[in-house]
């Protein structure tokens, strides 16, 4: 499990690291809408610049939360046993999102696809932001919408994992300790 978390952190850092340098340059590059910074001078950061950088940070955090909870859920052992070792039931978490075509229990593939999608959205938002004007607000809105979506998906995954034992108890009527194993 610790290896999977480390792998997810590395994947997120690499994907967002490829597009992150654009954010640092965005504040100091001339824009197409006739900004007075066309001479190459550094401009003073504005509230919109601050909002954009904050939205990028929360977006990376929401991507990590969604990826981490997805990875944990898909790698959760599917077999429930009673305390004495007798088989109770099989209850496997499967991918319910768009990346399910990669395999319902393919934790790495599903997580990698979601992180790659979010890195692509981050790249698009950088391009929109660099256009200047109202496009900056569109970039912030795009990132904020995906941040909310990823946060809600991560919260759903956490609730699903927390309620697994209760769901198995409801389906089987068993009230004792549930032990999860792969076989």
C-alpha positions as YAML, in Angstrom:
chain: A
units: angstrom
residues:
- id: 1
  name: UNK
  ca: [0.00, 0.00, 0.00]
- id: 2
  name: UNK
  ca: [2.85, 2.39, 0.83]
- id: 3
  name: UNK
  ca: [4.43, 1.68, -2.55]
- id: 4
  name: UNK
  ca: [1.16, 2.55, -4.29]
- id: 5
  name: UNK
  ca: [0.92, 5.88, -2.44]
- id: 6
  name: UNK
  ca: [4.52, 6.71, -3.32]
- id: 7
  name: UNK
  ca: [3.87, 5.78, -6.95]
- id: 8
  name: UNK
  ca: [0.77, 8.01, -7.03]
- id: 9
  name: UNK
  ca: [2.66, 10.95, -5.50]
- id: 10
  name: UNK
  ca: [5.45, 10.55, -8.04]
- id: 11
  name: UNK
  ca: [3.00, 10.33, -10.95]
- id: 12
  name: UNK
  ca: [1.14, 13.45, -9.81]
- id: 13
  name: UNK
  ca: [4.38, 15.37, -9.28]
- id: 14
  name: UNK
  ca: [5.71, 14.41, -12.70]
- id: 15
  name: UNK
  ca: [2.50, 15.29, -14.55]
- id: 16
  name: UNK
  ca: [2.01, 18.60, -12.79]
- id: 17
  name: UNK
  ca: [5.74, 19.28, -12.87]
- id: 18
  name: UNK
  ca: [5.70, 19.22, -16.65]
- id: 19
  name: UNK
  ca: [3.15, 22.03, -16.84]
- id: 20
  name: UNK
  ca: [4.00, 23.93, -13.64]
- id: 21
  name: UNK
  ca: [6.86, 26.06, -15.11]
- id: 22
  name: UNK
  ca: [4.31, 27.71, -17.39]
- id: 23
  name: UNK
  ca: [2.49, 29.10, -14.32]
- id: 24
  name: UNK
  ca: [5.64, 30.76, -13.05]
- id: 25
  name: UNK
  ca: [6.30, 32.35, -16.43]
- id: 26
  name: UNK
  ca: [2.70, 33.45, -16.92]
- id: 27
  name: UNK
  ca: [2.92, 36.29, -14.43]
- id: 28
  name: UNK
  ca: [5.82, 37.92, -16.20]
- id: 29
  name: UNK
  ca: [5.21, 37.38, -19.91]
- id: 30
  name: UNK
  ca: [3.47, 39.89, -22.15]
- id: 31
  name: UNK
  ca: [-0.12, 39.06, -23.05]
- id: 32
  name: UNK
  ca: [-1.93, 39.45, -26.36]
- id: 33
  name: UNK
  ca: [-4.43, 42.02, -25.16]
- id: 34
  name: UNK
  ca: [-2.00, 44.93, -25.29]
- id: 35
  name: UNK
  ca: [-0.71, 44.86, -21.73]
- id: 36
  name: UNK
  ca: [1.81, 47.58, -20.96]
- id: 37
  name: UNK
  ca: [4.36, 44.85, -20.24]
- id: 38
  name: UNK
  ca: [5.21, 44.36, -23.93]
- id: 39
  name: UNK
  ca: [8.66, 45.80, -23.30]
- id: 40
  name: UNK
  ca: [9.44, 42.71, -21.20]
- id: 41
  name: UNK
  ca: [9.17, 44.45, -17.84]
- id: 42
  name: UNK
  ca: [7.90, 42.46, -14.91]
- id: 43
  name: UNK
  ca: [4.34, 43.37, -14.05]
- id: 44
  name: UNK
  ca: [2.97, 43.58, -10.54]
- id: 45
  name: UNK
  ca: [0.91, 40.47, -9.68]
- id: 46
  name: UNK
  ca: [-2.83, 41.14, -9.39]
- id: 47
  name: UNK
  ca: [-5.65, 39.46, -7.47]
- id: 48
  name: UNK
  ca: [-6.48, 37.44, -10.58]
- id: 49
  name: UNK
  ca: [-2.90, 36.18, -10.69]
- id: 50
  name: UNK
  ca: [-3.16, 35.17, -7.04]
- id: 51
  name: UNK
  ca: [-6.52, 33.42, -7.62]
- id: 52
  name: UNK
  ca: [-5.09, 31.54, -10.57]
- id: 53
  name: UNK
  ca: [-2.06, 30.30, -8.65]
- id: 54
  name: UNK
  ca: [-4.27, 29.30, -5.70]
- id: 55
  name: UNK
  ca: [-6.65, 27.44, -8.01]
- id: 56
  name: UNK
  ca: [-3.70, 25.52, -9.46]
- id: 57
  name: UNK
  ca: [-2.53, 24.52, -5.98]
- id: 58
  name: UNK
  ca: [-5.94, 23.33, -4.85]
- id: 59
  name: UNK
  ca: [-6.38, 21.53, -8.17]
- id: 60
  name: UNK
  ca: [-3.17, 19.54, -7.57]
- id: 61
  name: UNK
  ca: [-4.38, 18.70, -4.05]
- id: 62
  name: UNK
  ca: [-7.80, 17.56, -5.28]
- id: 63
  name: UNK
  ca: [-6.16, 15.45, -7.99]
- id: 64
  name: UNK
  ca: [-3.99, 13.80, -5.36]
- id: 65
  name: UNK
  ca: [-7.00, 13.15, -3.07]
- id: 66
  name: UNK
  ca: [-9.03, 11.57, -5.87]
- id: 67
  name: UNK
  ca: [-6.10, 9.47, -7.07]
- id: 68
  name: UNK
  ca: [-5.14, 8.32, -3.58]
- id: 69
  name: UNK
  ca: [-8.67, 7.28, -2.62]
- id: 70
  name: UNK
  ca: [-9.26, 5.60, -5.99]
- id: 71
  name: UNK
  ca: [-6.03, 3.65, -5.63]
- id: 72
  name: UNK
  ca: [-6.89, 2.60, -2.07]
- id: 73
  name: UNK
  ca: [-10.39, 1.48, -3.03]
- id: 74
  name: UNK
  ca: [-9.34, -0.52, -6.08]
- id: 75
  name: UNK
  ca: [-6.56, -2.27, -4.18]
- id: 76
  name: UNK
  ca: [-8.80, -3.15, -1.23]
- id: 77
  name: UNK
  ca: [-9.01, -6.95, -0.75]
- id: 78
  name: UNK
  ca: [-12.29, -8.25, -2.21]
- id: 79
  name: UNK
  ca: [-12.96, -11.24, 0.08]
- id: 80
  name: UNK
  ca: [-14.70, -10.82, 3.45]
- id: 81
  name: UNK
  ca: [-14.23, -13.52, 6.08]
- id: 82
  name: UNK
  ca: [-15.69, -14.07, 9.53]
- id: 83
  name: UNK
  ca: [-13.46, -13.88, 12.57]
- id: 84
  name: UNK
  ca: [-13.12, -17.70, 12.62]
- id: 85
  name: UNK
  ca: [-11.86, -17.73, 9.01]
- id: 86
  name: UNK
  ca: [-15.00, -18.93, 7.20]
- id: 87
  name: UNK
  ca: [-15.92, -17.18, 3.97]
- id: 88
  name: UNK
  ca: [-18.57, -14.48, 4.30]
- id: 89
  name: UNK
  ca: [-18.91, -12.86, 0.86]
- id: 90
  name: UNK
  ca: [-17.04, -11.21, -1.99]
- id: 91
  name: UNK
  ca: [-17.31, -7.43, -2.19]
- id: 92
  name: UNK
  ca: [-15.00, -5.78, -4.69]
- id: 93
  name: UNK
  ca: [-14.76, -2.05, -5.34]
- id: 94
  name: UNK
  ca: [-14.75, -1.28, -9.06]
- id: 95
  name: UNK
  ca: [-14.10, 1.89, -11.02]
- id: 96
  name: UNK
  ca: [-17.35, 3.71, -11.70]
- id: 97
  name: UNK
  ca: [-15.90, 6.70, -13.55]
- id: 98
  name: UNK
  ca: [-14.92, 7.36, -17.14]
- id: 99
  name: UNK
  ca: [-11.62, 5.44, -16.83]
- id: 100
  name: UNK
  ca: [-13.38, 2.12, -16.17]
- id: 101
  name: UNK
  ca: [-12.63, 0.99, -19.72]
- id: 102
  name: UNK
  ca: [-9.02, 0.47, -18.58]
- id: 103
  name: UNK
  ca: [-10.20, -2.25, -16.22]
- id: 104
  name: UNK
  ca: [-12.58, -2.13, -13.29]
- id: 105
  name: UNK
  ca: [-9.84, -3.14, -10.81]
- id: 106
  name: UNK
  ca: [-6.78, -1.69, -12.61]
- id: 107
  name: UNK
  ca: [-5.67, 0.73, -9.89]
- id: 108
  name: UNK
  ca: [-2.58, 2.07, -11.65]
- id: 109
  name: UNK
  ca: [-4.21, 2.47, -15.07]
- id: 110
  name: UNK
  ca: [-7.28, 4.25, -13.73]
- id: 111
  name: UNK
  ca: [-5.25, 6.53, -11.47]
- id: 112
  name: UNK
  ca: [-2.74, 7.33, -14.20]
- id: 113
  name: UNK
  ca: [-5.54, 8.15, -16.65]
- id: 114
  name: UNK
  ca: [-7.19, 10.52, -14.17]
- id: 115
  name: UNK
  ca: [-3.90, 12.25, -13.34]
- id: 116
  name: UNK
  ca: [-3.10, 12.59, -17.05]
- id: 117
  name: UNK
  ca: [-6.54, 14.10, -17.69]
- id: 118
  name: UNK
  ca: [-6.01, 16.60, -14.89]
- id: 119
  name: UNK
  ca: [-2.54, 17.47, -16.17]
- id: 120
  name: UNK
  ca: [-4.08, 18.12, -19.59]
- id: 121
  name: UNK
  ca: [-6.74, 20.35, -18.05]
- id: 122
  name: UNK
  ca: [-3.99, 22.21, -16.21]
- id: 123
  name: UNK
  ca: [-2.13, 22.72, -19.49]
- id: 124
  name: UNK
  ca: [-5.27, 24.03, -21.20]
- id: 125
  name: UNK
  ca: [-5.90, 26.41, -18.32]
- id: 126
  name: UNK
  ca: [-2.34, 27.75, -18.64]
- id: 127
  name: UNK
  ca: [-2.90, 28.46, -22.32]
- id: 128
  name: UNK
  ca: [-6.20, 30.19, -21.60]
- id: 129
  name: UNK
  ca: [-4.63, 32.24, -18.83]
- id: 130
  name: UNK
  ca: [-1.80, 33.41, -21.07]
- id: 131
  name: UNK
  ca: [-4.32, 34.79, -23.57]
- id: 132
  name: UNK
  ca: [-5.23, 37.41, -20.97]
- id: 133
  name: UNK
  ca: [-8.44, 39.34, -20.47]
- id: 134
  name: UNK
  ca: [-11.58, 37.32, -19.85]
- id: 135
  name: UNK
  ca: [-9.74, 34.14, -20.76]
- id: 136
  name: UNK
  ca: [-8.06, 34.36, -17.36]
- id: 137
  name: UNK
  ca: [-11.44, 34.01, -15.67]
- id: 138
  name: UNK
  ca: [-12.27, 31.08, -17.95]
- id: 139
  name: UNK
  ca: [-9.00, 29.39, -16.93]
- id: 140
  name: UNK
  ca: [-9.76, 29.87, -13.24]
- id: 141
  name: UNK
  ca: [-13.33, 28.61, -13.75]
- id: 142
  name: UNK
  ca: [-12.17, 25.50, -15.62]
- id: 143
  name: UNK
  ca: [-9.67, 24.57, -12.93]
- id: 144
  name: UNK
  ca: [-12.13, 25.32, -10.14]
- id: 145
  name: UNK
  ca: [-14.84, 23.14, -11.73]
- id: 146
  name: UNK
  ca: [-12.44, 20.20, -12.08]
- id: 147
  name: UNK
  ca: [-11.17, 20.79, -8.53]
- id: 148
  name: UNK
  ca: [-14.71, 20.50, -7.19]
- id: 149
  name: UNK
  ca: [-15.31, 17.38, -9.28]
- id: 150
  name: UNK
  ca: [-12.12, 15.67, -8.08]
- id: 151
  name: UNK
  ca: [-12.80, 16.63, -4.46]
- id: 152
  name: UNK
  ca: [-16.32, 15.20, -4.61]
- id: 153
  name: UNK
  ca: [-15.00, 12.00, -6.23]
- id: 154
  name: UNK
  ca: [-12.36, 11.66, -3.50]
- id: 155
  name: UNK
  ca: [-14.99, 12.19, -0.77]
- id: 156
  name: UNK
  ca: [-17.24, 9.58, -2.42]
- id: 157
  name: UNK
  ca: [-14.35, 7.10, -2.47]
- id: 158
  name: UNK
  ca: [-13.63, 7.72, 1.22]
- id: 159
  name: UNK
  ca: [-17.29, 7.19, 2.18]
- id: 160
  name: UNK
  ca: [-17.43, 4.01, 0.10]
- id: 161
  name: UNK
  ca: [-14.38, 2.60, 1.84]
- id: 162
  name: UNK
  ca: [-15.61, 3.56, 5.31]
- id: 163
  name: UNK
  ca: [-19.01, 1.94, 4.73]
- id: 164
  name: UNK
  ca: [-17.74, -1.38, 3.33]
- id: 165
  name: UNK
  ca: [-18.02, -3.29, 6.59]
- id: 166
  name: UNK
  ca: [-21.48, -1.86, 7.28]
- id: 167
  name: UNK
  ca: [-22.64, -2.80, 3.78]
- id: 168
  name: UNK
  ca: [-21.36, -6.38, 4.14]
- id: 169
  name: UNK
  ca: [-23.08, -6.65, 7.54]
- id: 170
  name: UNK
  ca: [-26.34, -5.40, 6.03]
- id: 171
  name: UNK
  ca: [-26.17, -7.90, 3.15]
- id: 172
  name: UNK
  ca: [-25.18, -10.92, 5.25]
- id: 173
  name: UNK
  ca: [-26.63, -10.21, 8.68]
- id: 174
  name: UNK
  ca: [-23.24, -10.97, 10.26]
- id: 175
  name: UNK
  ca: [-22.43, -8.78, 13.29]
- id: 176
  name: UNK
  ca: [-18.87, -9.83, 14.18]
- id: 177
  name: UNK
  ca: [-15.46, -8.69, 13.04]
- id: 178
  name: UNK
  ca: [-14.87, -8.78, 9.28]
- id: 179
  name: UNK
  ca: [-11.43, -9.74, 8.02]
- id: 180
  name: UNK
  ca: [-10.53, -8.74, 4.44]
- id: 181
  name: UNK
  ca: [-8.18, -10.87, 2.34]
- id: 182
  name: UNK
  ca: [-7.38, -11.36, -1.32]
- id: 183
  name: UNK
  ca: [-8.11, -15.11, -1.18]
...
